[in-house]
Short mmCIF file of C-alpha atoms in Angstrom, two decimals:
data_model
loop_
_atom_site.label_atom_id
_atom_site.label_comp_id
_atom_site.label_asym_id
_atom_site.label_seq_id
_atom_site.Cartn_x
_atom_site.Cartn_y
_atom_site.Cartn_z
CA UNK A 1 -30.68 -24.54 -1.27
CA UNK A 2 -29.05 -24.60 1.99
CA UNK A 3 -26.16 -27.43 2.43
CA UNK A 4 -26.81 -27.15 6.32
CA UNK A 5 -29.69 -28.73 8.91
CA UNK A 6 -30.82 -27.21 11.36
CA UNK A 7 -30.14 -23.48 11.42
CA UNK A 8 -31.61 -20.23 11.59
CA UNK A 9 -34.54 -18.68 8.95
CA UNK A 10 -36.53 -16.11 10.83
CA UNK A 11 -35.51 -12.40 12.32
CA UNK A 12 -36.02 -14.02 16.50
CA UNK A 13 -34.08 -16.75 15.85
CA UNK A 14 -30.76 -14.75 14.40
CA UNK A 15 -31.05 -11.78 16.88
CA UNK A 16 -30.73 -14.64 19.42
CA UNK A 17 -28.19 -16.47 17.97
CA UNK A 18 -25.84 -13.16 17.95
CA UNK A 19 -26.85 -12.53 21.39
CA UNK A 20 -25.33 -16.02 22.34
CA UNK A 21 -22.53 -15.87 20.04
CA UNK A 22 -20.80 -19.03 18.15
CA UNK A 23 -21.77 -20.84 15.13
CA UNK A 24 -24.71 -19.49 13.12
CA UNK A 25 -25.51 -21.14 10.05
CA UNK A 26 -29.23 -19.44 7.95
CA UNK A 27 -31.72 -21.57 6.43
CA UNK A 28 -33.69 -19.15 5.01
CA UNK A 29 -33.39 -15.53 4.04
CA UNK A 30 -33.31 -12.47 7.43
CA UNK A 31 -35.18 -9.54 7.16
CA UNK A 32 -33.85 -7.37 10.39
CA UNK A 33 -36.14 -4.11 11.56
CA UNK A 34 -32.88 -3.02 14.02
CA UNK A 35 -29.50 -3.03 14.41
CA UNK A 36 -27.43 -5.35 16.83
CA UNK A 37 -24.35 -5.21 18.60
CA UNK A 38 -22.13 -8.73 18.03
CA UNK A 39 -19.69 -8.62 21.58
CA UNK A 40 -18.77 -12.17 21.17
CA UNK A 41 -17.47 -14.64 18.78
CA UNK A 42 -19.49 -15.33 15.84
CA UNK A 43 -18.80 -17.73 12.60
CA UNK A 44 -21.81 -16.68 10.09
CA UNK A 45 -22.50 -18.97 7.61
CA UNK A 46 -25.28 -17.57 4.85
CA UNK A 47 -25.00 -19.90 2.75
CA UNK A 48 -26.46 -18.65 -0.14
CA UNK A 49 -29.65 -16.75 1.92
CA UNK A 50 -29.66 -12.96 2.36
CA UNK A 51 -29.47 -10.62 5.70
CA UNK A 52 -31.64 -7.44 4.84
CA UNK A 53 -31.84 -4.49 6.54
CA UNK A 54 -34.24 -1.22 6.38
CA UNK A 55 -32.83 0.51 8.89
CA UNK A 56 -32.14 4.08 7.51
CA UNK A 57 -29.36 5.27 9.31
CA UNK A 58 -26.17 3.91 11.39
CA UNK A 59 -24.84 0.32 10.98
CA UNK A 60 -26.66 -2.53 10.80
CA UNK A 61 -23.98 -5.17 12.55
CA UNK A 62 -21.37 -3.54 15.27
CA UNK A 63 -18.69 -5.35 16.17
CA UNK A 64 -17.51 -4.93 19.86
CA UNK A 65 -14.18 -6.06 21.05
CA UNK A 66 -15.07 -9.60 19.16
CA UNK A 67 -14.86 -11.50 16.31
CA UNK A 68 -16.97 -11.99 13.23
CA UNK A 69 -16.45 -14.46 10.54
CA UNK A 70 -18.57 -14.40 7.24
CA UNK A 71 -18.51 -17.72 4.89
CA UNK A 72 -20.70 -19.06 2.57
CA UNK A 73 -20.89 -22.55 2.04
CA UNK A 74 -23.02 -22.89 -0.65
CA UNK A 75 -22.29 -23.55 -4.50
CA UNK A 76 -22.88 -20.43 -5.72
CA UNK A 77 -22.07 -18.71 -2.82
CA UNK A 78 -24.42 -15.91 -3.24
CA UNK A 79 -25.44 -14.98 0.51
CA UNK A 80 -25.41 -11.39 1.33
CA UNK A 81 -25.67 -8.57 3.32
CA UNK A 82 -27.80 -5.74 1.88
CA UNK A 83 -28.56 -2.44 3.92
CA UNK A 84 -29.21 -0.51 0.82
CA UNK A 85 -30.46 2.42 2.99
CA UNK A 86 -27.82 2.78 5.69
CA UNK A 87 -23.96 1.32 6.43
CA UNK A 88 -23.49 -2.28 7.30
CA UNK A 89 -20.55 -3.17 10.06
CA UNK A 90 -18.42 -1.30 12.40
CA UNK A 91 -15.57 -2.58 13.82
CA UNK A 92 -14.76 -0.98 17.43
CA UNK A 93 -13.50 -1.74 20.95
CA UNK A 94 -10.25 -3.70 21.63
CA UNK A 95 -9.05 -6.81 19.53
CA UNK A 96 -12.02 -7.29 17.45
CA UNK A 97 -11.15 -9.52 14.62
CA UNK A 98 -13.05 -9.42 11.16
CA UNK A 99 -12.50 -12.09 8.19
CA UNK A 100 -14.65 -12.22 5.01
CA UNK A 101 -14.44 -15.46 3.31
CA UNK A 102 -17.52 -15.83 1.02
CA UNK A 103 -20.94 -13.76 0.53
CA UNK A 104 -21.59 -9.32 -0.79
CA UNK A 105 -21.75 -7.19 2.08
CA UNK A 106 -23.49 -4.19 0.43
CA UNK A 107 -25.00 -0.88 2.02
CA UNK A 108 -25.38 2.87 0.86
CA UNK A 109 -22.13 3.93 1.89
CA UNK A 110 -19.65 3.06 4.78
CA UNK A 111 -19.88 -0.71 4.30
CA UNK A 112 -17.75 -1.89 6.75
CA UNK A 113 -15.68 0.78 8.80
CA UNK A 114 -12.68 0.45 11.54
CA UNK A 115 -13.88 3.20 13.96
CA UNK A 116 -11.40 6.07 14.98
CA UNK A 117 -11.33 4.79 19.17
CA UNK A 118 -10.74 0.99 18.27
CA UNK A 119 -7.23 -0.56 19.28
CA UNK A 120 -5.74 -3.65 17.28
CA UNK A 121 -8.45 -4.52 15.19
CA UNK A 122 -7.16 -7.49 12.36
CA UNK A 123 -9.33 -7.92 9.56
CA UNK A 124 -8.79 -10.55 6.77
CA UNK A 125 -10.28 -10.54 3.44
CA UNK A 126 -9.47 -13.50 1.71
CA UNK A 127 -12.64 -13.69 -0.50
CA UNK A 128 -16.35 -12.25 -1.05
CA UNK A 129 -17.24 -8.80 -1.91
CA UNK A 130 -17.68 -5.39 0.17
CA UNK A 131 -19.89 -2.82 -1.62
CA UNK A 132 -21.02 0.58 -1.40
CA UNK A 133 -23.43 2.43 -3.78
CA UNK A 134 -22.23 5.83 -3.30
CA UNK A 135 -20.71 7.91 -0.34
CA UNK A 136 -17.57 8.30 0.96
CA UNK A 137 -15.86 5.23 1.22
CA UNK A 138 -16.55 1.55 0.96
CA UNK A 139 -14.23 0.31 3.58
CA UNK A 140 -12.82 2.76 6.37
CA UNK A 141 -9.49 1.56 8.05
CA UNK A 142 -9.15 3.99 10.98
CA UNK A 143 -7.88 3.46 14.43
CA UNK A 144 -4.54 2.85 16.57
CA UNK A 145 -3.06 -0.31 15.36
CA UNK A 146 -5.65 -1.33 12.64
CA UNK A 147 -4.10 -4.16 10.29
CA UNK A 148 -6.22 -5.19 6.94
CA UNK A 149 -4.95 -8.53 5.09
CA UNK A 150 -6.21 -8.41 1.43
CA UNK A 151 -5.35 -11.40 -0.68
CA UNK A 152 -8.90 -11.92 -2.29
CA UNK A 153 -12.30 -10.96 -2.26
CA UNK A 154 -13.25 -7.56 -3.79
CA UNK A 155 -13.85 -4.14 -2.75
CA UNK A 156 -16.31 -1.99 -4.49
CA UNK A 157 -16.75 1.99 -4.78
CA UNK A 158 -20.31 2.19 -7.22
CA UNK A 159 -21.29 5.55 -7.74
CA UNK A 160 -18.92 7.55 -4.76
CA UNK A 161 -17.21 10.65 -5.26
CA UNK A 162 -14.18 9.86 -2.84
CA UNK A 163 -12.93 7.05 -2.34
CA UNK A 164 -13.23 2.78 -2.25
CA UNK A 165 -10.75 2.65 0.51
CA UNK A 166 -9.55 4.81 3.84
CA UNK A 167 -6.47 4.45 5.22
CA UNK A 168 -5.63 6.89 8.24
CA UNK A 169 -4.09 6.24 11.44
CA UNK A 170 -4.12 8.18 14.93
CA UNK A 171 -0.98 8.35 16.30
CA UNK A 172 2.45 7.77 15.01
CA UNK A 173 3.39 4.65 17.18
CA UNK A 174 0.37 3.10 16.69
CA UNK A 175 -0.88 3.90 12.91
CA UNK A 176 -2.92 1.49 10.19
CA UNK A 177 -1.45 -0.96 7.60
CA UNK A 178 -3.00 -2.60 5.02
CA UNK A 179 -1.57 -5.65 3.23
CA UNK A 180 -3.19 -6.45 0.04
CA UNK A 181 -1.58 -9.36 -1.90
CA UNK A 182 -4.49 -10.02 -3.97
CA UNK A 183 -8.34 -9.04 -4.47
CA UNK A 184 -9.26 -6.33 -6.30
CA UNK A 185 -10.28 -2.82 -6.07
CA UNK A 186 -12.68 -1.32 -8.30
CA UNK A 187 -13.62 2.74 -8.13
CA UNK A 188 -15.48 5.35 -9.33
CA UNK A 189 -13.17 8.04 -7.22
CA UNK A 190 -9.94 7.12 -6.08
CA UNK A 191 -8.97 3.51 -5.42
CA UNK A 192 -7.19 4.10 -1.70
CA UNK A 193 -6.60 7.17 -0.02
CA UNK A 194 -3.85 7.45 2.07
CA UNK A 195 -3.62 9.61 4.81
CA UNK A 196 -2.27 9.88 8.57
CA UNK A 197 0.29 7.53 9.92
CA UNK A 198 -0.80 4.61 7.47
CA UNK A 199 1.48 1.81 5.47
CA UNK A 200 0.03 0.46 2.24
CA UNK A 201 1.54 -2.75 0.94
CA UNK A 202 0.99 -3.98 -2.23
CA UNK A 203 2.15 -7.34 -3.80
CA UNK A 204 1.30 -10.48 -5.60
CA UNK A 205 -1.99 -10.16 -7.83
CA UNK A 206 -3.00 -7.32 -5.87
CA UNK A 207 -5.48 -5.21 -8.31
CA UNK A 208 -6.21 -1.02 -7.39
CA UNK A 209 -8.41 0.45 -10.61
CA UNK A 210 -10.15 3.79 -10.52
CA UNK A 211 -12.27 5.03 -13.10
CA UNK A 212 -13.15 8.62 -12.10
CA UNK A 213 -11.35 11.66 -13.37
CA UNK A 214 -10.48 13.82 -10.26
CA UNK A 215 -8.56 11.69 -8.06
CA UNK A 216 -5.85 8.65 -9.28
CA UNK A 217 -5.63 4.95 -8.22
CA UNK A 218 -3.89 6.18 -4.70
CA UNK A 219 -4.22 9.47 -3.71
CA UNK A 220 -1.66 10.44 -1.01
CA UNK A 221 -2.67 13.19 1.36
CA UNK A 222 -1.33 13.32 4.61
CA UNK A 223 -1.60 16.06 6.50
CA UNK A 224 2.17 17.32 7.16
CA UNK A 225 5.36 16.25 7.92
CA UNK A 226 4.68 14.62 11.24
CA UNK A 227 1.88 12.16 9.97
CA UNK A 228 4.26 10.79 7.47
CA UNK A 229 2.33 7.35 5.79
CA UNK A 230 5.00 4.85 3.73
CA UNK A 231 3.60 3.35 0.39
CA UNK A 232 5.81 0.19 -0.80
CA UNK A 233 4.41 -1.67 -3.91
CA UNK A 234 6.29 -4.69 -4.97
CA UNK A 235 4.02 -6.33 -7.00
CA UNK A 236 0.30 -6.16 -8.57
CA UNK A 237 -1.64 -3.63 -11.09
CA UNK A 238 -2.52 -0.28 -9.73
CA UNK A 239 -4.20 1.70 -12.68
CA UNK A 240 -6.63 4.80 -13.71
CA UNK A 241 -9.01 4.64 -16.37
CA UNK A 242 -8.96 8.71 -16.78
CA UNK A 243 -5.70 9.80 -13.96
CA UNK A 244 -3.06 9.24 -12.75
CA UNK A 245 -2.63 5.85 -11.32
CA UNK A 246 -0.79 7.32 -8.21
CA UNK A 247 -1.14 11.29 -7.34
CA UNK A 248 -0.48 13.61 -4.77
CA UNK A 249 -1.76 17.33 -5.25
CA UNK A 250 0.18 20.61 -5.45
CA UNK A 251 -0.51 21.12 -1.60
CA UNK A 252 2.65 20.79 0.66
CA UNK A 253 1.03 19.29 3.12
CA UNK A 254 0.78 16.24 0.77
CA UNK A 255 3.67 13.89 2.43
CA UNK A 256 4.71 10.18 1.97
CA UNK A 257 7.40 8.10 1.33
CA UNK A 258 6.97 5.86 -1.10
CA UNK A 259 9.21 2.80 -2.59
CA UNK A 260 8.06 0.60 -5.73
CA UNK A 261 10.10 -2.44 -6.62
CA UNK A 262 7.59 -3.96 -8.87
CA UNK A 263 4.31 -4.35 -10.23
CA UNK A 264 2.49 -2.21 -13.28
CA UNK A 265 1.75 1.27 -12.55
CA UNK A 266 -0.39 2.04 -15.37
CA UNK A 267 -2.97 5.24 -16.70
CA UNK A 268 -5.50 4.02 -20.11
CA UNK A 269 -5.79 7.90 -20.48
CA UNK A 270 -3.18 9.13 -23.29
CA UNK A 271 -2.45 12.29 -21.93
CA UNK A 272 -1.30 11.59 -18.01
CA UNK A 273 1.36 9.93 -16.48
CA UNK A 274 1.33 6.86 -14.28
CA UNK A 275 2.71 9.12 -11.32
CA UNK A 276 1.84 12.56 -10.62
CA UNK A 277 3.22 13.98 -6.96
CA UNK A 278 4.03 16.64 -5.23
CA UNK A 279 7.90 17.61 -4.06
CA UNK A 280 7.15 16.40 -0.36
CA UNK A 281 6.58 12.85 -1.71
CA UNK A 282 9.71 11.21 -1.71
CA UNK A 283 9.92 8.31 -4.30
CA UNK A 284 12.09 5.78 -5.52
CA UNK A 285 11.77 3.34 -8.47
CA UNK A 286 13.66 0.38 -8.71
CA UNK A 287 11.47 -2.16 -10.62
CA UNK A 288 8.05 -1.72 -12.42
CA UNK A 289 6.11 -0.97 -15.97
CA UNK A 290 5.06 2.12 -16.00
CA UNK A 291 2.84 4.25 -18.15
CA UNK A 292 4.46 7.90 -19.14
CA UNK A 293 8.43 9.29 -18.13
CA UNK A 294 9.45 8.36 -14.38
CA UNK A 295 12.74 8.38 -15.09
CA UNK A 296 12.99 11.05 -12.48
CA UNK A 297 12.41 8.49 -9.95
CA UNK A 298 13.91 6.05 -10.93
CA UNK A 299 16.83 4.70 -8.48
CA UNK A 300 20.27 4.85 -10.10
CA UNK A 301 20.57 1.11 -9.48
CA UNK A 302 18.31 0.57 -12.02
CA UNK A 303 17.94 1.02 -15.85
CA UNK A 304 14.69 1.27 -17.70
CA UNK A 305 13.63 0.25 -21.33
CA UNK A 306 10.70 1.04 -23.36
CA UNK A 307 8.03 -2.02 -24.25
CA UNK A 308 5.80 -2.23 -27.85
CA UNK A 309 2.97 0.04 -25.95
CA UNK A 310 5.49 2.66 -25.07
CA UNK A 311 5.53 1.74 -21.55
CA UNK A 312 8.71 2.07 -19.36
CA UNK A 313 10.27 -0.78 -17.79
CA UNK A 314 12.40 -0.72 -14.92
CA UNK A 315 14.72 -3.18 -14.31
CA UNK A 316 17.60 -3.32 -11.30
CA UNK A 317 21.32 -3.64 -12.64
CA UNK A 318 22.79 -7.22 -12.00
CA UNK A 319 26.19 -7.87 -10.60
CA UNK A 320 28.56 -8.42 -13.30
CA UNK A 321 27.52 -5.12 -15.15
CA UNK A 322 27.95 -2.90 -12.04
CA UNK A 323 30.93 -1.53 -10.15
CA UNK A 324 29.81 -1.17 -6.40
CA UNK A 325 27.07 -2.34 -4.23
CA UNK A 326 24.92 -1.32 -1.39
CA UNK A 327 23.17 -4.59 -0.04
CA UNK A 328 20.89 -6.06 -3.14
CA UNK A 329 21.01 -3.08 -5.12
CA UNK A 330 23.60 -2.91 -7.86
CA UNK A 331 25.96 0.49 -9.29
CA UNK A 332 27.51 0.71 -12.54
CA UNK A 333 29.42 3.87 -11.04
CA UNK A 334 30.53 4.12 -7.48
CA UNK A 335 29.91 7.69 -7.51
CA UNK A 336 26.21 6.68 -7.90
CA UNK A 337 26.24 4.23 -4.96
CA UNK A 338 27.78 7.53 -2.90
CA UNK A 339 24.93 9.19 -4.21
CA UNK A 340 22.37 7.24 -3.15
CA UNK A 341 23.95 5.82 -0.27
CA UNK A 342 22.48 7.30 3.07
CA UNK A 343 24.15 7.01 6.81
CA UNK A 344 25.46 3.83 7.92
CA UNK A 345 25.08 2.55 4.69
CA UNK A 346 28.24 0.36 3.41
CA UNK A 347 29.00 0.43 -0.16
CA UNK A 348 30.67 -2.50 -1.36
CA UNK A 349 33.24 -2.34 -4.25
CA UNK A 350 32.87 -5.42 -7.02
CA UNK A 351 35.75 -4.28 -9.29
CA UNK A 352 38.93 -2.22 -9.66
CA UNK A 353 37.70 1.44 -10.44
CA UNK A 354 39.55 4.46 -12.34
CA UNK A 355 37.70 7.44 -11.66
CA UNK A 356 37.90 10.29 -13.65
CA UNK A 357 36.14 12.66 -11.41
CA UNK A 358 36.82 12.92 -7.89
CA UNK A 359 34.25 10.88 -5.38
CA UNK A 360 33.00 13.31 -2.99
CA UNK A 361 31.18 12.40 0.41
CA UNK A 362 28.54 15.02 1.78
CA UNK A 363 25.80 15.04 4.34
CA UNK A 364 26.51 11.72 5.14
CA UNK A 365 28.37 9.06 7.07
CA UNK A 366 28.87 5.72 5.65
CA UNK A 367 31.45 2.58 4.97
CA UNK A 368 33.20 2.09 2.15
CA UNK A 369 34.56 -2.24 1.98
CA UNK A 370 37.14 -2.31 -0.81
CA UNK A 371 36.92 -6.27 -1.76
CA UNK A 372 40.34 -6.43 -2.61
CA UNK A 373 39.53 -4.17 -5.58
CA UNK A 374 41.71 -0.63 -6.04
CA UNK A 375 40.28 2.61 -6.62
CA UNK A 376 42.72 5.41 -8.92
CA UNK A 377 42.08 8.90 -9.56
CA UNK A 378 41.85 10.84 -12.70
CA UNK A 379 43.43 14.18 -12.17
CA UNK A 380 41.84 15.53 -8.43
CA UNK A 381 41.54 13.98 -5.12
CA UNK A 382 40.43 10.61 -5.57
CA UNK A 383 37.82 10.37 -2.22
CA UNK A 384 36.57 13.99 -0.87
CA UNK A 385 35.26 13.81 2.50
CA UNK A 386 33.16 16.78 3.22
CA UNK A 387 33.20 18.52 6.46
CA UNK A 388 30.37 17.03 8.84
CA UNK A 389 30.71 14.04 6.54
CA UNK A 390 31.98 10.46 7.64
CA UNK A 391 34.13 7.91 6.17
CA UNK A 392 34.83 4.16 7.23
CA UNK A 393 37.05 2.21 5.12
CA UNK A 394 37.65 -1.36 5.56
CA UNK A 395 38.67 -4.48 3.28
CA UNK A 396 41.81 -5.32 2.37
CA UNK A 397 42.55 -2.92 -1.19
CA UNK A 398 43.81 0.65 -2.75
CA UNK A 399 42.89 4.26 -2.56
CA UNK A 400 45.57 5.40 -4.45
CA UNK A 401 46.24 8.61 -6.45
CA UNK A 402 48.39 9.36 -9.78
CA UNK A 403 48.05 13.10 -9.84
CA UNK A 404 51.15 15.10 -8.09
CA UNK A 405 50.02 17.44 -5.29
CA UNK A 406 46.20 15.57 -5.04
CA UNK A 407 45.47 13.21 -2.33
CA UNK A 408 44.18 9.73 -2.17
CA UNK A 409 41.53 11.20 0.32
#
């Protein structure tokens, strides 16, 4: 079964080959009575034999300022983990460094956890699977610095009533990021929670599916103001079988900022919304399909169609329809691009403009580049700078103003 020699195939032999660290390749299938602490470099090949565990509480593997990598180099590449009775790795210390390639890591709950007290821990999940039966979460990101790199391999909630995925920092200089651009996440609660100083960045063929009924695909909850997490989703499917595919309760203390510029935000249940958030979450749409009305959110840069399924598609503006500019993103009224435009932003003008209302600047301070294009009023002031406002204008061009007794600015 095995494609490797000489290796490892009974409990005496493994425990010593983690106690001297390096290259461990099975030959047969592990049964382990205790739990083991890995403090140095390990590669862990199980090629298609299975680590099994009785132990009834605590993990079985803990990870200790070091690095564990898990491969499979068998065909089928069914070599596991199982701790059906208890929780399987924890990742602690300074610098440890996890990577799943190949092989299930399974356990009752808390499969594989970042602890709260570890500092710069990487892991990278670029294939295999990560299971829990029930609990509270599958995979626990905690921490000061944690970073998790998703772009295959699966995470698994079973039968939990929270969620597949945690996400929460401890400290606002040093919080937790996960990248997922690929894999999939599969839930019976909520797909990711996001809580204290986290990022959450989703892209590629990133997959996030919940099928539980209290909680959506991402649930946003951090605590207040101060522990502000950022969600920005460019790409991927994010989607609830019975929610909302991304929610945020009534409570104020519910904050994030969150940015989607692509990717299908979607709910199978008829009656909800992809997006259902508090006012503390502060979101803006400038690409996606979406599931339900978002046009709240949607960026004024953008314009949004409906599909055959009654989905809503959001699409930025291009160039030669729009009238201003503020880096990438693309106005059809300049008024808009003032609008959206926030300090030490520069707007930059594409064509000649004849406004019929008068631009107004407030609670802001930003550049205006004319591109050799002119600007004309309708019947007030053509540019009204607000007091505590700012205006730069540079560019060769025209503010000009038609109207006897108004003023250019």
């Amino acid at each position: 079964q095995s494609p490797v020699g000489d290796g490892v195939n009974t409990a005496q032999e493994f425990i010593a080959a983690i106690e001297q660290g390096g290259e461990i390749q099975l030959t047969g299938n592990i049964d382990l009575a205790e739990a083991l602490v890995i403090d140095s470099s390990v590669n862990l090949g199980l090629n298609g034999y299975t680590i099994s565990s009785g132990i009834s509480s605590g993990y079985l593997f803990t990870l200790d300022s070091s690095a564990l990598t898990i491969t499979d180099r068998s065909e089928q590449k069914e070599g596991a983990i199982s701790v059906p009775n208890a929780k399987a790795i924890e990742i602690k210390g300074t610098g440890s460094v996890f990577t799943l390639e190949a092989g299930t890591i399974s356990a009752k709950q808390d499969t594989v956890e970042v602890a709260s007290f570890a500092s710069d821990t990487v892991c990278h999940i670029t294939g295999g699977k990560i299971t829990a039966k029930g609990g509270n979460k599958a995979f626990g990101a905690y921490g000061y610095g944690t970073v998790v790199n998703m772009s295959g391999g699966e995470i698994e909630m079973q039968n939990g009533t929270n969620q597949c995925f945690y996400l929460s920092g401890m400290s606002a200089d040093s919080g937790v990021t996960l990248n997922m651009t690929g894999g999939k996440m599969t839930s019976s609660a909520a797909g990711v929670y996001i809580s204290n100083y986290a990022t959450l960045n989703i892209s590629g063929e990133a997959y996030i599916e919940s099928t539980g009924s209290q909680y959506g695909a991402l649930y946003i909850g951090a605590y207040n103001q101060s522990h502000l997490s950022d969600i920005n989703i460019s790409g991927g499917t994010i989607k609830s079988a019975r929610n909302y595919a991304i929610y945020a309760g009534p409570n104020s203390s519910n904050y994030c900022d969150v940015e989607i510029t692509g990717g299908q935000i979607l709910s199978d249940n008829s009656s909800k919304t992809a997006i259902k958030i508090n006012s503390k979450v502060d979101l803006t749409i400038t690409a996606g399909t979406f599931t339900g009305d978002v046009s709240s959110y949607i960026s004024k840069s953008s314009t949004f169609t409906t599909d055959a399924t009654g989905n809503m598609v959001v699409n930025p503006n291009t160039e030669s329809d729009s009238y201003a500019a503020i880096g990438d993103r693309y106005y059809k009224a300049l008024a808009d691009a003032i609008e959206e435009a926030e300090t030490g932003d520069t707007i930059l003008l594409l064509k000649d403009i004849a406004e019929r209302d008068p631009l107004v600047i407030e609670g802001k301070t930003i550049t205006l580049n004319l591109n050799s294009c002119k600007i004309t009023n309708g019947s007030d002031h053509t540019i009204t700078v607000k007091s505590g406002a700012g205006l730069t204008i540079n560019g060769t061009g025209t503010v000009d103003n038609v109207t006897h007794q108004k003023a250019a600015i």
